[in-house]
Every structure is written in C-alpha cells, then in structure tokens.
PDB file of C-alpha atoms in Angstrom:
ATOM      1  CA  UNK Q 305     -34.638  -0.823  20.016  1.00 53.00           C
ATOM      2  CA  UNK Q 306     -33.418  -0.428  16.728  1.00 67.00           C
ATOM      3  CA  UNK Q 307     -30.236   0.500  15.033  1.00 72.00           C
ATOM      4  CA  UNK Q 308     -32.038   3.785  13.854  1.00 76.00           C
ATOM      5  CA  UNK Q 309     -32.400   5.159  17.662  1.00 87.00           C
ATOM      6  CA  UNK Q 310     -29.365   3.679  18.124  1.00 88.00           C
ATOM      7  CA  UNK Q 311     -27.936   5.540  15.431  1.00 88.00           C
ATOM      8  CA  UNK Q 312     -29.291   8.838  16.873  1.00 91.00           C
ATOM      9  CA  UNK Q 313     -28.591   8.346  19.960  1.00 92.00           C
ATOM     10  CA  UNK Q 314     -24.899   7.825  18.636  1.00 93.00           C
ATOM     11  CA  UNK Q 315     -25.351  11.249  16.759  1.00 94.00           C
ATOM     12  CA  UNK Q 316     -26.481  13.547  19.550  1.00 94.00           C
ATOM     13  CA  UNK Q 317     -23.602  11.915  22.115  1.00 95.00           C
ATOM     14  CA  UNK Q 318     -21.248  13.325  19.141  1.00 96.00           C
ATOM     15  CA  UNK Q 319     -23.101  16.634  19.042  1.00 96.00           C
ATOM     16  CA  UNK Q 320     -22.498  17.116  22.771  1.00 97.00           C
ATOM     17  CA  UNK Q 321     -19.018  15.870  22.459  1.00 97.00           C
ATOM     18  CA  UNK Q 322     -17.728  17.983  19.523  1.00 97.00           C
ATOM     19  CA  UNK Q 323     -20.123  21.565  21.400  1.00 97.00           C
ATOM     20  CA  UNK Q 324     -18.034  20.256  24.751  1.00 97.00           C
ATOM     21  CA  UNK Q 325     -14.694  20.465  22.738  1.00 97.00           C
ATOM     22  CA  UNK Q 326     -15.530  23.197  21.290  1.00 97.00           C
ATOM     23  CA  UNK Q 327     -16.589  25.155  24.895  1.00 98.00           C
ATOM     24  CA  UNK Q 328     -13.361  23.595  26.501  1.00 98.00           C
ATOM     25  CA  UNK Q 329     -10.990  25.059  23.275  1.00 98.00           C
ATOM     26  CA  UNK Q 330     -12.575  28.112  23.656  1.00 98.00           C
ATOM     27  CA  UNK Q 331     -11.793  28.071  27.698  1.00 98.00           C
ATOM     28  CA  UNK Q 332      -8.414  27.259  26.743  1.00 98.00           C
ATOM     29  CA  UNK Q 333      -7.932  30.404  24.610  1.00 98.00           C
ATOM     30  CA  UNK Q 334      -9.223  32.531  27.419  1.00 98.00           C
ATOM     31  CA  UNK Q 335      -7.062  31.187  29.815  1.00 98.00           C
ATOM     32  CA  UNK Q 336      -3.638  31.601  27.924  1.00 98.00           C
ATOM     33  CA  UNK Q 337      -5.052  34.897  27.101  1.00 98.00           C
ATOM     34  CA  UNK Q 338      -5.121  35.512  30.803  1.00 98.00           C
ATOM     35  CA  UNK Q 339      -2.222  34.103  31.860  1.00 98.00           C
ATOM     36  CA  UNK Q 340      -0.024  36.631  29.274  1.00 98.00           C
ATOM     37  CA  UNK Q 341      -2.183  39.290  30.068  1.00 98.00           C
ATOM     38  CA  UNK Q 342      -1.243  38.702  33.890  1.00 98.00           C
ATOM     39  CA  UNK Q 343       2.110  38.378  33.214  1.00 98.00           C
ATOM     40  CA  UNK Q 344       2.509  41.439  31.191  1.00 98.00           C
ATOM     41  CA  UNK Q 345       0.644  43.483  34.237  1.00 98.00           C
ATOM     42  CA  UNK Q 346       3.032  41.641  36.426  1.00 98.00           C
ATOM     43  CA  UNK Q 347       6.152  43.268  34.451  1.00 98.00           C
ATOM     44  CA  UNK Q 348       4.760  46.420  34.217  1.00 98.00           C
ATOM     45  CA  UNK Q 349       3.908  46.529  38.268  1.00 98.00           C
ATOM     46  CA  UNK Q 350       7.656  45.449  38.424  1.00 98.00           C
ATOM     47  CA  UNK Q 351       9.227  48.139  36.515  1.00 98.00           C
ATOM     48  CA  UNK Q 352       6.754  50.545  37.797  1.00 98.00           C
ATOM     49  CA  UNK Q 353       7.661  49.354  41.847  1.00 98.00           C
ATOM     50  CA  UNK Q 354      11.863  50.356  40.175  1.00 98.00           C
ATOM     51  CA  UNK Q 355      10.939  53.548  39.087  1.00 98.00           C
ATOM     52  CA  UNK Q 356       9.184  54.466  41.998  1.00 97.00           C
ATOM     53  CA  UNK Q 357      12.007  53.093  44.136  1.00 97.00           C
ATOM     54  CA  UNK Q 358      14.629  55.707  41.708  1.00 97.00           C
ATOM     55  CA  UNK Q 359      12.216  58.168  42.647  1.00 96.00           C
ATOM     56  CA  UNK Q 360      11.661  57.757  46.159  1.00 92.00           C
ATOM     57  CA  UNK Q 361      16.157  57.809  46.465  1.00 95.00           C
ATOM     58  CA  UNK Q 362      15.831  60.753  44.609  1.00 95.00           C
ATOM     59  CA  UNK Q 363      13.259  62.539  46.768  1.00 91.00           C
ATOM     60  CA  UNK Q 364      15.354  61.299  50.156  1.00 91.00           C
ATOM     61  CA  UNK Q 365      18.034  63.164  48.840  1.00 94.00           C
ATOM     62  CA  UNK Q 366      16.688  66.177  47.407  1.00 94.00           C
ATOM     63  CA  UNK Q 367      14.732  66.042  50.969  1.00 92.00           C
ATOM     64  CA  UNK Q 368      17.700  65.735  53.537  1.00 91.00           C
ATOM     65  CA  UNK Q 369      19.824  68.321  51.159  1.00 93.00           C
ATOM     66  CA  UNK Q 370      17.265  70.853  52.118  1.00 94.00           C
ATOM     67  CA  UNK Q 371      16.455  69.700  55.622  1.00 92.00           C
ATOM     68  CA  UNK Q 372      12.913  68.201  55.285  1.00 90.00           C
ATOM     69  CA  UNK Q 373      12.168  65.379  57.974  1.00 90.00           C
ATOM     70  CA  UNK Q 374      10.384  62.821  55.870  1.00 87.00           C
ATOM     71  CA  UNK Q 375       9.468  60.845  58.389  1.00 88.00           C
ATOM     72  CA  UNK Q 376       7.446  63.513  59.976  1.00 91.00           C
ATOM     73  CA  UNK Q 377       6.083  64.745  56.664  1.00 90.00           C
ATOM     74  CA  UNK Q 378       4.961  60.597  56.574  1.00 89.00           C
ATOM     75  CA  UNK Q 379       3.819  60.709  59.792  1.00 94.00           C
ATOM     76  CA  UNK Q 380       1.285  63.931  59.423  1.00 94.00           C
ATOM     77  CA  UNK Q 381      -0.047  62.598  56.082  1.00 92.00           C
ATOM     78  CA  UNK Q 382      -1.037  59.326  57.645  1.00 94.00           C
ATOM     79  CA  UNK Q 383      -2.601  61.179  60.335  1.00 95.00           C
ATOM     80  CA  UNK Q 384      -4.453  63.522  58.125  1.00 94.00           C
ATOM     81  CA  UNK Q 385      -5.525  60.586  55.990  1.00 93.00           C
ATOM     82  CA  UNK Q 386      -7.055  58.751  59.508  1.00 94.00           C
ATOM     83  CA  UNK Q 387      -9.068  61.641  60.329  1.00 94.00           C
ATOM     84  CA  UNK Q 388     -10.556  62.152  56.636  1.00 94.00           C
ATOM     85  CA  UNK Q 389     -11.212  58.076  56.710  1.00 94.00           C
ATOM     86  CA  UNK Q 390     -12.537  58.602  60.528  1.00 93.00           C
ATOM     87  CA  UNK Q 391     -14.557  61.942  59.630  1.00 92.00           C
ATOM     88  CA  UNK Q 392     -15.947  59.745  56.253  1.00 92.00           C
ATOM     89  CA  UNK Q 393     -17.796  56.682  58.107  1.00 91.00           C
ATOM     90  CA  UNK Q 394     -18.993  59.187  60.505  1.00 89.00           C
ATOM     91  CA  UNK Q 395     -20.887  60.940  57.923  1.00 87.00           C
ATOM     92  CA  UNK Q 396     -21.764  57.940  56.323  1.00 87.00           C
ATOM     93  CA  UNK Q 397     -23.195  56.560  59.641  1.00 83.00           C
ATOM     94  CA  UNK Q 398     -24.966  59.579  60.196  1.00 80.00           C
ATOM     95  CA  UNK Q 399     -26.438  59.400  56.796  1.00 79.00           C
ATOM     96  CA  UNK Q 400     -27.452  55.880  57.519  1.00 74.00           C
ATOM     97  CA  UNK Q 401     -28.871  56.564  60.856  1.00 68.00           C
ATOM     98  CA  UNK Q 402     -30.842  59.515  59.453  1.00 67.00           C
ATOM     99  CA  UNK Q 403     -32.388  57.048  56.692  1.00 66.00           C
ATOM    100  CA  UNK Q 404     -33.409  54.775  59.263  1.00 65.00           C
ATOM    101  CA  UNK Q 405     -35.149  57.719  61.664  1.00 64.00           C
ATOM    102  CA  UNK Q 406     -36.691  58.408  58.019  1.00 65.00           C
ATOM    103  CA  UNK Q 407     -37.828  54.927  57.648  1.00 65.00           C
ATOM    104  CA  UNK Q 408     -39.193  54.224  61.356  1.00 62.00           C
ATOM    105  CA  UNK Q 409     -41.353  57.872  61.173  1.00 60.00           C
ATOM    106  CA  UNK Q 410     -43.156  56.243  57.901  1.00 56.00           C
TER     107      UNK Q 410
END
C-alpha cells in the first residue's frame, strides 16, 4: 500500500469526522433550542395553573354567595361527560361492527 491510499484513506476518515461534527453541532443547537423552548412552556403552564387557581377562588365565592353547590354542579358534569364518552365508543363499536358485517357479506 502506498502513501497515496494512505493519504486518502486519511482524507475521507477527516471527511466523516468534520460531517459527524458537524451533525452532532447541529444536534446540539436543537437540543438547547428544546430545552428553552420547554422551559418557557413550563412557565407559562405555571402562571397559567395561578390564574386558574385566582379564578377558581373567585368562582367559589361568587358560587357560595349565591347558593350554588359546586360540588354537585362537579358531580353532574362528570356524569354527563361519562355518558357522552360511554354513548361515543358505543357508536364507534357499532360503526366498527357494521364494517365488519360489511366486510364478511363481500
């Protein structure tokens, strides 16, 4: 072997070095990008968790000033949500079951 292959073998180690920096800078940027974008999202979740606690003390008050039971009020909203959820998958399994009578008929 001589020192020309030697020589180019040299050269395209350096190639793949100097793309893999490159690739692994470029990683680099992407993660610190990500990590301030996460922990601007995280301060905004924060201040948006206080202003909905401000505004859930407000509500309680306004609410037992004028006699509302908010944990009923709660309680029938979960409920209602359950039965839309419930009433949901049961027309999605009938839609599923119908494409499958569908299917078996062809």
């Amino acid at each position: 072997m001589g020192f020309g292959d030697t020589a180019k073998k040299i050269q395209t180690l350096a190639d793949r070095a100097e793309r893999t920096y490159k690739k692994i800078s470029e990683l680099r940027d992407e993660v610190d990008e990500t990590q301030e974008t996460v922990k601007d999202t995280a301060e905004r979740v924060k201040t948006l968790e206080n202003e909905m606690a401000e505004q859930r003390a407000v509500l309680d008050a306004v609410a037992e000033e004028v006699g509302v039971d908010l944990a009923r009020v709660s309680t029938e909203a979960h409920i209602t949500d359950a039965e839309e959820t419930a009433a949901d998958a049961a027309d999605d399994a009938d839609e599923s079951d119908d494409a499958d009578a569908d299917d078996s008929a062809a």
